[in-house]
Coordinates of C-alpha atoms in Angstrom, one line a residue:
X1 CA 20.4 12.8 21.0
X2 CA 18.6 10.7 18.3
X3 CA 18.9 11.2 14.6
X4 CA 15.7 13.1 14.3
X5 CA 16.9 15.5 17.0
X6 CA 20.3 16.0 15.3
X7 CA 18.6 17.0 12.0
X8 CA 16.3 19.4 14.0
X9 CA 19.4 20.7 15.9
X10 CA 21.2 21.5 12.6
X11 CA 18.1 23.3 11.3
X12 CA 17.9 25.2 14.6
X13 CA 21.4 26.5 14.2
X14 CA 20.8 27.3 10.5
X15 CA 17.8 29.5 11.3
X16 CA 19.3 31.2 14.4
X17 CA 21.1 34.5 14.5
X18 CA 24.2 34.1 16.8
X19 CA 26.4 36.8 18.3
X20 CA 29.8 36.2 19.9
X21 CA 29.7 37.9 23.3
X22 CA 33.2 37.1 24.7
X23 CA 36.2 35.0 24.0
X24 CA 38.4 33.8 26.9
X25 CA 41.7 31.9 27.1
X26 CA 42.7 29.9 30.2
X27 CA 45.8 27.9 30.8
X28 CA 45.4 25.2 33.5
X29 CA 48.6 23.7 34.9
X30 CA 49.1 20.1 35.7
X31 CA 47.0 18.9 38.7
X32 CA 45.2 22.2 38.9
X33 CA 41.5 22.9 38.5
X34 CA 39.7 25.7 36.7
X35 CA 36.2 26.3 38.0
X36 CA 33.6 28.5 36.2
X37 CA 30.1 28.7 37.8
X38 CA 27.7 29.6 36.8
X39 CA 28.4 30.1 33.1
X40 CA 27.3 33.6 32.1
X41 CA 26.2 32.5 28.6
X42 CA 26.1 29.4 26.4
X43 CA 29.7 28.4 25.6
X44 CA 31.9 26.4 23.3
X45 CA 35.2 25.3 24.8
X46 CA 38.2 23.8 23.1
X47 CA 40.7 21.8 25.1
X48 CA 44.0 21.8 23.3
X49 CA 45.9 18.7 24.4
X50 CA 46.7 16.0 26.9
X51 CA 44.4 14.8 29.6
X52 CA 41.7 16.5 31.7
X53 CA 38.6 15.7 33.7
X54 CA 35.7 17.9 32.8
X55 CA 32.6 18.1 35.0
X56 CA 29.4 19.8 33.8
X57 CA 26.9 20.1 36.7
X58 CA 28.7 17.4 38.6
X59 CA 28.7 14.9 35.7
X60 CA 32.2 13.8 34.9
X61 CA 33.7 13.4 31.4
X62 CA 37.2 12.0 31.1
X63 CA 38.9 13.5 28.1
X64 CA 42.0 12.5 26.1
X65 CA 42.7 16.0 25.0
X66 CA 41.6 18.0 21.9
X67 CA 38.0 18.1 23.1
X68 CA 35.2 20.4 21.8
X69 CA 32.7 21.0 24.6
X70 CA 29.3 22.7 24.5
X71 CA 27.8 23.8 27.8
X72 CA 24.7 25.9 28.7
X73 CA 24.2 29.2 30.5
X74 CA 24.0 28.6 34.2
X75 CA 25.9 25.4 34.1
X76 CA 28.6 24.7 36.7
X77 CA 31.8 23.9 34.9
X78 CA 35.0 22.4 36.3
X79 CA 38.2 21.4 34.4
X80 CA 40.9 19.5 36.3
X81 CA 44.1 19.3 34.3
X82 CA 46.1 16.1 34.6
X83 CA 48.7 17.7 32.5
X84 CA 49.1 21.2 30.9
X85 CA 45.8 22.1 29.2
X86 CA 45.0 25.3 27.2
X87 CA 41.3 26.1 27.3
X88 CA 39.7 28.5 24.7
X89 CA 36.1 29.6 25.6
X90 CA 33.7 31.3 23.2
X91 CA 30.5 32.7 24.8
X92 CA 27.6 33.5 22.6
X93 CA 23.9 34.2 22.6
X94 CA 21.2 33.2 20.1
X95 CA 18.2 35.0 18.6
X96 CA 15.5 33.2 16.7
X97 CA 13.4 34.9 13.9
X98 CA 10.2 36.2 15.4
X99 CA 8.1 34.8 12.5
X100 CA 9.3 31.3 13.3
X101 CA 7.9 29.2 16.1
X102 CA 10.8 27.4 17.7
X103 CA 9.4 27.0 21.2
X104 CA 9.3 23.2 20.7
X105 CA 13.0 23.2 19.7
X106 CA 14.2 25.3 22.6
X107 CA 15.4 22.2 24.4
X108 CA 17.9 21.6 21.6
X109 CA 19.6 24.8 22.4
X110 CA 20.3 23.5 25.9
X111 CA 22.4 20.6 24.7
X112 CA 25.5 19.6 26.6
X113 CA 28.2 17.5 24.9
X114 CA 31.9 16.6 25.1
X115 CA 33.3 15.5 21.7
X116 CA 36.6 14.4 20.4
X117 CA 37.0 16.1 17.0
X118 CA 38.9 14.5 14.2
X119 CA 40.2 17.8 12.7
X120 CA 41.4 19.0 16.1
X121 CA 44.4 21.0 14.7
X122 CA 42.0 23.0 12.4
X123 CA 39.7 23.8 15.3
X124 CA 42.6 24.8 17.5
X125 CA 43.8 27.2 14.9
X126 CA 40.4 28.7 14.4
X127 CA 39.8 29.1 18.1
X128 CA 43.2 30.8 18.6
X129 CA 42.5 33.1 15.7
X130 CA 39.1 34.0 17.1
X131 CA 40.8 34.8 20.4
X132 CA 43.3 37.1 18.8
X133 CA 40.7 38.8 16.6
X134 CA 38.6 39.4 19.7
X135 CA 41.5 41.2 21.5
X136 CA 41.9 43.6 18.5
X137 CA 38.5 45.3 19.0
X138 CA 38.3 46.8 15.4
X139 CA 35.1 47.7 13.5
X140 CA 35.2 44.4 11.7
X141 CA 35.9 42.2 14.8
X142 CA 32.3 41.1 15.3
X143 CA 31.9 40.1 11.6
X144 CA 35.1 38.1 11.5
X145 CA 34.4 36.6 14.9
X146 CA 31.0 35.4 13.7
X147 CA 32.6 33.8 10.7
X148 CA 35.1 31.9 12.8
X149 CA 32.4 31.0 15.3
X150 CA 30.3 29.3 12.7
X151 CA 33.4 27.3 11.6
X152 CA 33.5 25.9 15.1
X153 CA 29.7 25.3 15.1
X154 CA 30.0 23.5 11.8
X155 CA 32.8 21.2 13.1
X156 CA 30.8 20.5 16.2
X157 CA 27.6 19.6 14.3
X158 CA 29.5 17.5 11.8
X159 CA 31.3 15.5 14.5
X160 CA 28.1 15.1 16.4
X161 CA 26.3 13.8 13.3
X162 CA 29.2 11.5 12.3
X163 CA 29.6 9.9 15.7
X164 CA 25.9 9.3 16.0
X165 CA 25.7 7.6 12.6
X166 CA 28.6 5.3 13.5
X167 CA 26.7 4.2 16.6
X168 CA 23.4 3.8 14.7
X169 CA 25.1 1.6 12.1
X170 CA 25.2 -1.1 14.8
X171 CA 21.8 -0.4 16.2
X172 CA 19.2 -3.0 15.1
X173 CA 16.3 -0.6 15.4
X174 CA 18.0 2.0 13.2
X175 CA 18.9 -0.7 10.7
X176 CA 15.3 -2.0 10.8
X177 CA 14.0 1.5 10.1
X178 CA 16.4 1.9 7.2
X179 CA 15.4 -1.4 5.7
X180 CA 11.7 -0.7 6.1
X181 CA 12.0 2.7 4.4
X182 CA 13.9 1.2 1.6
X183 CA 11.7 -1.9 1.1
X184 CA 8.3 -0.9 2.4
X185 CA 6.8 -1.8 -1.0
X186 CA 7.7 -5.4 -0.4
X187 CA 6.3 -8.0 1.9
X188 CA 7.9 -7.5 5.3
X189 CA 7.2 -9.7 8.3
X190 CA 8.7 -9.6 11.8
X191 CA 10.4 -12.9 11.2
X192 CA 12.0 -11.8 7.9
X193 CA 13.2 -8.5 9.4
X194 CA 14.7 -10.2 12.4
X195 CA 16.4 -12.8 10.2
X196 CA 18.1 -10.1 8.1
X197 CA 19.5 -8.5 11.3
X198 CA 20.4 -11.9 13.0
X199 CA 18.1 -11.1 15.9
X200 CA 15.3 -13.1 17.5
X201 CA 11.8 -11.7 16.5
X202 CA 10.9 -11.2 20.2
X203 CA 14.1 -9.3 21.0
X204 CA 13.9 -7.1 18.0
X205 CA 10.2 -6.3 18.6
X206 CA 10.9 -5.3 22.2
X207 CA 13.8 -3.1 21.2
X208 CA 11.9 -1.5 18.3
X209 CA 8.8 -0.7 20.3
X210 CA 10.9 0.6 23.2
X211 CA 12.6 3.2 20.9
X212 CA 9.8 4.1 18.6
X213 CA 6.6 3.3 20.5
X214 CA 5.4 1.1 17.6
X215 CA 5.8 -2.5 16.7
X216 CA 7.8 -3.1 13.5
X217 CA 4.7 -4.1 11.5
X218 CA 2.8 -1.0 12.7
X219 CA 5.8 1.1 11.6
X220 CA 5.6 -0.5 8.1
X221 CA 1.9 0.5 8.0
X222 CA 2.7 4.0 9.1
X223 CA 5.4 4.5 6.4
X224 CA 3.1 3.1 3.7
X225 CA 0.1 5.2 4.6
X226 CA 2.1 8.4 5.0
X227 CA 3.6 7.8 1.5
X228 CA 0.1 7.0 0.1
X229 CA -1.2 10.3 1.6
X230 CA 1.7 12.1 -0.1
X231 CA 0.9 10.6 -3.5
X232 CA -2.8 11.3 -3.1
X233 CA -2.0 15.0 -2.5
X234 CA 0.8 15.4 -5.1
X235 CA -0.4 13.2 -8.0
X236 CA -3.5 12.3 -9.9
X237 CA -2.7 8.6 -9.9
X238 CA -5.5 6.1 -9.5
X239 CA -6.2 4.6 -6.1
X240 CA -5.2 1.1 -7.1
X241 CA -2.0 2.4 -8.6
X242 CA -1.1 4.2 -5.3
X243 CA -2.1 1.0 -3.4
X244 CA 0.4 -1.0 -5.4
X245 CA 3.0 1.7 -5.2
X246 CA 3.1 1.6 -1.4
X247 CA 3.0 -2.1 -1.0
X248 CA -0.7 -3.1 -1.0
X249 CA -1.7 -5.4 -3.8
X250 CA -5.3 -5.4 -2.7
X251 CA -6.8 -1.9 -3.2
X252 CA -9.8 -2.7 -1.0
X253 CA -7.7 -3.7 1.9
X254 CA -5.5 -0.6 1.3
X255 CA -8.6 1.6 1.4
X256 CA -9.7 0.1 4.7
X257 CA -6.3 0.6 6.3
X258 CA -6.0 4.1 5.0
X259 CA -9.3 5.1 6.4
X260 CA -8.4 3.7 9.8
X261 CA -5.2 5.7 9.9
X262 CA -6.3 9.0 8.3
X263 CA -10.0 9.0 9.1
X264 CA -10.9 9.2 5.4
X265 CA -11.1 6.9 2.5
X266 CA -8.3 7.6 -0.1
X267 CA -10.7 9.4 -2.4
X268 CA -12.2 11.5 0.3
X269 CA -8.7 12.4 1.6
X270 CA -7.7 13.6 -1.9
X271 CA -11.0 15.6 -2.2
X272 CA -10.4 17.1 1.2
X273 CA -6.9 18.2 0.2
X274 CA -8.0 19.6 -3.1
X275 CA -10.7 21.7 -1.4
X276 CA -8.3 23.0 1.3
X277 CA -5.1 23.6 -0.7
X278 CA -4.1 27.1 -1.8
X279 CA -2.7 27.0 -5.3
X280 CA -2.3 30.6 -6.6
X281 CA 0.2 29.8 -9.4
X282 CA -1.6 26.8 -10.8
X283 CA 0.8 24.0 -9.8
X284 CA 0.3 21.0 -12.0
X285 CA -0.4 17.7 -10.2
X286 CA 1.8 14.9 -11.4
X287 CA 1.5 11.2 -12.1
X288 CA 3.7 8.9 -10.0
X289 CA 7.3 9.1 -11.0
X290 CA 9.6 6.3 -9.9
X291 CA 12.7 7.6 -8.2
X292 CA 15.8 5.7 -7.3
X293 CA 17.4 5.7 -3.9
X294 CA 15.7 5.9 -0.5
X295 CA 12.3 7.7 -0.4
X296 CA 12.9 8.7 3.2
X297 CA 16.0 9.5 5.2
X298 CA 16.9 9.7 8.8
X299 CA 15.7 7.9 11.9
X300 CA 12.4 8.0 13.8
X301 CA 13.4 7.3 17.4
X302 CA 10.2 9.0 18.4
X303 CA 6.8 7.7 19.2
X304 CA 4.2 8.3 16.6
X305 CA 0.7 9.2 17.9
X306 CA -2.3 9.2 15.6
X307 CA -4.9 11.7 16.8
X308 CA -7.8 13.0 14.8
X309 CA -6.4 12.0 11.4
X310 CA -2.9 13.4 12.1
X311 CA 0.3 11.7 13.1
X312 CA 2.1 13.5 15.9
X313 CA 5.8 12.8 16.8
X314 CA 6.5 13.0 20.5
X315 CA 8.5 11.3 23.2
X316 CA 6.1 8.7 24.7
X317 CA 8.6 6.7 26.6
X318 CA 8.2 8.5 29.9
X319 CA 4.7 10.0 29.5
X320 CA 2.0 7.8 31.0
X321 CA -0.7 10.3 30.0
X322 CA 0.2 10.0 26.4
X323 CA 0.4 6.2 26.6
X324 CA -3.1 6.2 27.8
X325 CA -4.1 8.5 25.0
X326 CA -2.3 6.2 22.6
X327 CA -4.3 3.2 23.8
X328 CA -7.6 4.8 22.7
X329 CA -6.4 6.3 19.4
X330 CA -3.8 4.0 17.8
X331 CA -5.0 2.8 14.4
X332 CA -4.1 -0.9 14.1
X333 CA -7.2 -2.5 15.6
X334 CA -10.7 -2.6 14.1
X335 CA -12.0 0.8 15.0
X336 CA -10.4 2.7 17.9
X337 CA -7.4 0.3 18.2
X338 CA -4.8 0.2 20.9
X339 CA -1.0 -0.5 20.8
X340 CA -0.9 -0.1 24.6
X341 CA -2.6 -3.0 26.4
X342 CA -3.6 -1.0 29.4
X343 CA -7.1 0.0 28.1
X344 CA -10.1 -1.5 29.7
X345 CA -13.8 -2.1 29.1
X346 CA -16.5 -0.4 31.2
X347 CA -19.8 -2.1 31.0
X348 CA -21.8 0.1 33.3
X349 CA -24.0 1.2 30.4
X350 CA -27.3 -0.6 30.9
X351 CA -30.5 0.8 32.3
X352 CA -30.4 1.2 36.1
X353 CA -26.9 -0.3 35.9
X354 CA -28.3 -3.8 35.7
X355 CA -25.5 -6.4 35.1
X356 CA -25.0 -7.8 31.6
X357 CA -25.6 -11.5 31.3
X358 CA -24.9 -14.1 28.6
X359 CA -27.1 -17.2 28.4
X360 CA -25.2 -20.2 27.0
X361 CA -25.4 -24.0 26.9
X362 CA -24.0 -24.4 30.4
X363 CA -26.1 -21.7 32.1
X364 CA -25.5 -18.0 32.4
X365 CA -22.5 -15.8 33.0
X366 CA -22.6 -12.3 34.6
X367 CA -20.2 -9.9 32.7
X368 CA -17.8 -8.0 35.0
X369 CA -18.2 -4.2 35.0
X370 CA -14.6 -3.3 34.3
X371 CA -12.7 -5.7 32.0
X372 CA -9.0 -5.0 31.9
X373 CA -7.6 -8.4 31.0
X374 CA -9.2 -11.0 28.6
X375 CA -8.2 -14.5 27.8
X376 CA -9.3 -16.0 24.5
X377 CA -9.5 -19.7 23.8
X378 CA -10.0 -20.4 20.1
X379 CA -11.7 -17.0 19.5
X380 CA -8.6 -14.9 19.1
X381 CA -9.6 -13.7 15.6
X382 CA -12.8 -12.1 16.8
X383 CA -11.5 -10.9 20.2
X384 CA -8.4 -9.3 18.6
X385 CA -10.4 -7.6 15.8
X386 CA -12.8 -6.1 18.4
X387 CA -9.7 -4.7 20.2
X388 CA -10.6 -6.1 23.6
X389 CA -7.8 -5.9 26.2
X390 CA -6.3 -9.3 25.2
X391 CA -3.8 -10.6 27.8
X392 CA -3.5 -14.1 26.5
X393 CA -4.7 -16.2 23.5
X394 CA -4.7 -19.9 23.4
X395 CA -4.3 -20.5 19.6
X396 CA -5.7 -23.4 17.7
X397 CA -2.6 -25.2 16.5
X398 CA 0.9 -24.2 15.6
X399 CA 1.9 -21.5 13.1
X400 CA -1.4 -19.7 13.6
X401 CA -2.2 -17.0 11.0
X402 CA -2.5 -14.3 13.7
X403 CA 0.6 -15.4 15.7
X404 CA 2.8 -12.8 14.2
X405 CA 0.5 -9.9 14.8
X406 CA -0.2 -11.0 18.4
X407 CA 3.5 -11.4 19.0
X408 CA 4.2 -8.0 17.6
X409 CA 1.6 -6.5 20.0
X410 CA 3.3 -8.4 22.9
X411 CA 0.2 -10.5 23.5
X412 CA 1.0 -13.8 25.3
X413 CA 0.0 -16.9 23.4
X414 CA 0.0 -20.7 23.9
X415 CA -1.0 -23.6 21.7
X416 CA -4.2 -25.6 22.3
X417 CA -5.7 -28.5 20.4
X418 CA -9.3 -29.3 21.3
X419 CA -9.7 -29.5 25.0
X420 CA -6.0 -29.9 25.5
X421 CA -4.8 -26.5 26.8
X422 CA -2.8 -25.2 29.7
X423 CA -4.9 -24.1 32.6
X424 CA -1.8 -22.7 34.4
X425 CA -1.2 -20.3 31.6
X426 CA -4.8 -19.1 31.7
X427 CA -4.5 -18.6 35.5
X428 CA -1.2 -16.7 35.2
X429 CA -2.8 -14.3 32.8
X430 CA -5.1 -13.1 35.7
X431 CA -8.1 -12.5 33.4
X432 CA -11.3 -10.6 34.3
X433 CA -13.1 -12.5 31.5
X434 CA -12.5 -15.7 29.5
X435 CA -14.0 -15.9 26.0
X436 CA -14.2 -19.4 24.4
X437 CA -15.2 -20.7 21.0
X438 CA -18.3 -22.9 21.0
X439 CA -17.1 -26.5 20.5
X440 CA -18.3 -30.0 21.3
X441 CA -14.9 -30.7 23.0
X442 CA -15.6 -27.9 25.6
X443 CA -17.9 -29.7 28.0
X444 CA -19.4 -28.7 31.3
X445 CA -16.3 -29.8 33.1
X446 CA -14.1 -27.5 31.1
X447 CA -16.6 -24.7 31.7
X448 CA -16.6 -25.3 35.5
X449 CA -12.8 -25.3 35.6
X450 CA -12.6 -22.0 33.7
X451 CA -15.2 -20.3 35.8
X452 CA -13.0 -21.0 38.8
X453 CA -10.5 -18.7 37.2
X454 CA -12.8 -16.0 35.8
X455 CA -16.3 -15.5 34.3
X456 CA -16.5 -17.5 31.1
X457 CA -18.6 -16.9 28.0
X458 CA -19.0 -18.7 24.6
X459 CA -19.4 -17.6 21.0
X460 CA -19.5 -19.2 17.6
X461 CA -16.4 -18.9 15.5
X462 CA -18.1 -19.9 12.3
X463 CA -21.0 -17.5 12.8
X464 CA -18.8 -14.7 13.8
X465 CA -20.6 -11.9 11.9
X466 CA -23.6 -12.3 14.2
X467 CA -21.8 -13.2 17.4
X468 CA -19.2 -10.4 17.2
X469 CA -22.1 -8.0 17.6
X470 CA -23.3 -10.0 20.6
X471 CA -19.8 -9.9 22.1
X472 CA -19.7 -6.1 21.4
X473 CA -23.0 -5.7 23.3
X474 CA -21.5 -7.4 26.3
X475 CA -18.2 -5.5 26.2
X476 CA -19.4 -2.0 25.4
X477 CA -18.2 -2.3 21.8
X478 CA -21.4 -2.8 19.8
X479 CA -20.8 0.2 17.5
X480 CA -17.3 -1.1 16.7
X481 CA -18.6 -4.6 16.1
X482 CA -21.2 -3.4 13.7
X483 CA -18.6 -1.4 11.8
X484 CA -16.4 -4.5 11.5
X485 CA -19.3 -6.4 10.0
X486 CA -20.3 -3.6 7.7
X487 CA -16.7 -3.1 6.5
X488 CA -16.4 -6.9 5.8
X489 CA -19.7 -7.1 3.9
X490 CA -18.7 -4.1 1.9
X491 CA -15.4 -5.8 1.1
X492 CA -17.3 -9.0 0.1
X493 CA -19.4 -6.9 -2.3
X494 CA -16.3 -5.3 -3.8
X495 CA -14.6 -8.7 -4.1
X496 CA -17.6 -10.2 -5.9
X497 CA -17.6 -7.3 -8.4
X498 CA -13.8 -7.8 -8.9
X499 CA -14.1 -11.5 -9.5
X500 CA -17.2 -11.3 -11.7
X501 CA -15.4 -8.7 -13.8
X502 CA -12.4 -11.0 -14.2
X503 CA -14.1 -14.4 -14.9
X504 CA -17.8 -13.7 -15.3
X505 CA -20.8 -14.7 -13.1
X506 CA -21.2 -18.3 -14.2
X507 CA -17.9 -19.8 -13.2
X508 CA -18.1 -22.9 -11.0
X509 CA -15.9 -23.8 -8.1
X510 CA -15.2 -26.7 -5.7
X511 CA -13.3 -26.8 -2.4
X512 CA -11.6 -30.1 -1.4
X513 CA -9.3 -31.4 1.2
X514 CA -7.1 -34.3 0.4
X515 CA -6.2 -37.0 2.9
X516 CA -4.1 -39.9 1.9
X517 CA -6.2 -41.7 -0.6
X518 CA -9.5 -39.9 0.1
X519 CA -10.9 -36.5 -0.6
X520 CA -13.3 -34.5 1.5
X521 CA -15.6 -32.3 -0.7
X522 CA -17.1 -29.4 1.1
X523 CA -20.8 -28.5 0.6
X524 CA -22.2 -25.0 0.1
X525 CA -24.9 -23.8 2.5
X526 CA -28.4 -22.6 1.9
X527 CA -29.2 -18.9 2.1
X528 CA -31.2 -19.5 5.3
X529 CA -28.1 -20.9 7.0
X530 CA -26.5 -18.3 9.3
X531 CA -23.6 -20.7 9.9
X532 CA -21.9 -20.9 6.5
X533 CA -19.1 -23.2 7.8
X534 CA -15.5 -22.8 7.0
X535 CA -15.7 -22.5 3.2
X536 CA -19.2 -21.0 2.8
X537 CA -17.7 -17.8 1.6
X538 CA -16.2 -19.3 -1.5
X539 CA -19.6 -20.7 -2.6
X540 CA -22.1 -17.9 -1.9
X541 CA -20.3 -14.7 -1.2
X542 CA -18.0 -13.9 -4.0
X543 CA -20.1 -14.6 -7.1
X544 CA -18.9 -18.2 -7.8
X545 CA -21.3 -21.2 -8.4
X546 CA -21.0 -24.6 -6.8
X547 CA -19.8 -27.5 -9.0
X548 CA -22.9 -29.4 -10.4
X549 CA -21.6 -32.7 -9.1
X550 CA -21.4 -31.2 -5.6
X551 CA -25.0 -30.2 -5.8
X552 CA -25.9 -33.8 -6.8
X553 CA -24.0 -35.1 -3.8
X554 CA -25.9 -32.8 -1.5
X555 CA -29.2 -34.2 -2.8
X556 CA -28.0 -37.7 -2.4
X557 CA -26.8 -37.2 1.1
X558 CA -29.1 -34.7 2.9
X559 CA -27.9 -36.0 6.3
X560 CA -24.5 -34.5 5.6
X561 CA -24.3 -30.8 6.5
X562 CA -20.7 -30.0 5.9
X563 CA -19.6 -32.2 3.1
X564 CA -18.8 -35.8 2.1
X565 CA -15.7 -38.0 1.8
X566 CA -15.0 -39.4 -1.7
X567 CA -12.5 -41.9 -3.1
X568 CA -9.9 -40.4 -5.4
X569 CA -11.4 -42.3 -8.3
X570 CA -14.6 -40.1 -8.0
X571 CA -12.7 -36.8 -8.4
X572 CA -12.7 -36.6 -12.2
X573 CA -16.5 -36.2 -12.0
X574 CA -15.8 -32.7 -10.6
X575 CA -16.2 -30.4 -13.6
X576 CA -15.7 -27.1 -11.7
X577 CA -13.9 -24.4 -13.6
X578 CA -11.7 -23.7 -10.5
X579 CA -10.7 -26.0 -7.6
X580 CA -9.3 -24.9 -4.3
X581 CA -7.5 -27.6 -2.4
X582 CA -5.8 -27.9 1.0
X583 CA -4.3 -30.6 3.2
X584 CA -3.9 -31.1 6.9
X585 CA -5.8 -29.5 9.7
X586 CA -5.8 -26.0 11.1
X587 CA -4.8 -27.3 14.5
X588 CA -2.1 -29.7 13.4
X589 CA 1.5 -29.6 14.3
X590 CA 4.1 -28.4 11.8
X591 CA 5.3 -32.0 11.3
X592 CA 1.7 -33.2 10.7
X593 CA 1.2 -30.3 8.3
X594 CA 4.3 -31.0 6.3
X595 CA 3.4 -34.7 6.1
X596 CA -0.1 -33.8 4.7
X597 CA 1.4 -31.6 2.0
X598 CA 3.8 -34.4 1.1
X599 CA 0.9 -36.7 0.6
X600 CA -0.8 -34.1 -1.5
X601 CA 2.2 -33.8 -3.7
X602 CA 2.1 -37.6 -4.2
X603 CA -1.6 -37.5 -5.1
X604 CA -0.9 -34.8 -7.7
X605 CA 1.3 -37.3 -9.6
X606 CA -1.5 -39.8 -10.0
X607 CA -3.3 -40.3 -13.3
X608 CA -6.7 -39.9 -11.7
X609 CA -5.7 -36.5 -10.5
X610 CA -4.3 -35.5 -13.9
X611 CA -7.7 -36.3 -15.5
X612 CA -9.6 -33.7 -13.5
X613 CA -10.7 -30.9 -16.0
X614 CA -9.5 -28.0 -13.7
X615 CA -6.1 -29.7 -13.3
X616 CA -5.7 -29.9 -17.0
X617 CA -6.6 -26.2 -17.4
X618 CA -4.1 -25.3 -14.6
X619 CA -7.0 -23.9 -12.5
X620 CA -6.2 -25.7 -9.2
X621 CA -5.0 -23.5 -6.3
X622 CA -3.5 -24.7 -3.0
X623 CA -4.5 -22.7 0.1
X624 CA -3.6 -23.0 3.7
X625 CA -5.8 -25.0 6.2
X626 CA -4.5 -22.7 8.9
X627 CA -7.0 -20.0 8.0
X628 CA -9.4 -21.9 5.6
X629 CA -10.3 -24.4 8.3
X630 CA -11.0 -21.6 10.8
X631 CA -13.3 -18.6 10.7
X632 CA -13.3 -15.0 11.8
X633 CA -12.9 -11.5 10.4
X634 CA -9.2 -12.0 9.7
X635 CA -9.4 -15.6 8.5
X636 CA -12.4 -14.9 6.2
X637 CA -10.7 -11.9 4.8
X638 CA -7.6 -14.0 4.0
X639 CA -9.8 -16.6 2.3
X640 CA -11.3 -14.0 0.0
X641 CA -7.9 -12.6 -0.7
X642 CA -6.7 -16.1 -1.7
X643 CA -9.6 -16.3 -4.2
X644 CA -9.0 -12.9 -5.7
X645 CA -5.2 -13.5 -6.0
X646 CA -5.9 -16.8 -7.7
X647 CA -8.7 -15.8 -10.1
X648 CA -7.9 -12.1 -10.9
X649 CA -4.9 -11.5 -13.0

């Protein structure tokens, strides 16, 4: 019985009306057996001392005496005494209030247990007194018997609770849940959680998901959103205040996550609650009050199913039907989401069932009808966001920005750089479809090798907002893809308003990448360009203006589309109000990345660097190449987050 069940079990007993039916005493001599079958009613039994073997429905419990046993009506009970044993048996029945619906808790009544109680002498005395009272048969017998009976019940529940808590103190999942509930306002990653518990991230994630049905990070999200919903209903606090209160520093991101979980924006959820709530006594809604101690208690060793805007707690471990439901309703992915990776894509949706075909640089690919397993090579950002059934992702470089989320969702990953990736891993994934990023390094030979494994298609990583819709059309997810794009563009609009409000609409910016004694300066793109490159967002999507010197360089070098390399001596000509700088490459190894940042630190000590206006004004911000040098719905969102965090106080 898990902690949540124990709390329900205690509540069940508190609400029930119990009646003692009979009290029996049996002395079992050494090496003799007492058989009772079937039990006429539910029963508590106390074994006084020494050793005995107890069997309930054939399941054996070896006792060391002084045991409190609970068995259920109809059970077959056998007590074999290894020495003299006194058995006191209290039969009872239970009536639940008619106005309460306890059908879902009826299983708790049928709970069997053999417990060694700490205060055994007290229980023995109570049981003996109950037996004597029952023999007297006075007018007050039933009243006194009930009082003594509840003393036994209390000891039983207390011992059950204490023993379970002792076991859970050593349980990494229980400890994880306790930590999450106490620290959900803080940044929590799978690695940091595993480190605190001295477990490997993979092992902890598997244990956690097995017991709760959720990954640790999904559980953090659930706790935060549930708390936010509570604050929206019970307080008049502003949305951004609630966002910060539950651990989201970005209110726009909070609103998007909240809507995916609850089906409403925070404001709409509050309005819906206000319209539906019945408040006859005029309860005053409060502001947020900070309270000490845990905001939640207990354990959640249940699976949590989100259906139609409501979380349902249920046992999913052995229910295939519910797991299939979970795959189509779980909230983490872009629109419909899926924690279970068993969902598939059915593409039989074209007129006259004509096959869907993608035309690409190497020819054309017919899309399979039923896609149950997808391999992504360099397009994990877009594929994962669209919630395709991702079986394996070949990530671009070490320490990928999505590695933690993919790992938490038990999606197999490997590392690839350019055309250097493991074909065996792709083959072992048994894909129905391979989705690759368009890249000059993926030549026709690579394509032919991949098509020997599964049909292979290509999309642009940099132009993801257009290509994710194309991918959605081919995988029966066009509506979801369009919603992803609409949500992102709405987020960009909000971000521009936030940044403009903070620093005005005339602030200038530059993005540079430092390499040894050179600097690569990235160019903005014209409005006609659909492919904005890796850093296009910072120039033309969040209300910032390009540095005038960069515009001059663009005119001087029209042949350069992406940017130009400059010597360090030229950098003081950058007059941008704000400079974002990175080092290394997105696909680099950890050693290469560390070396690049070391070189950057050395450059920052140079006089030429110190003479840049933005450096003098402390307006230079370092960002990670891991997501800035890539593109996709997740990467681009992280870029905008970086800008907001840097420029908005």
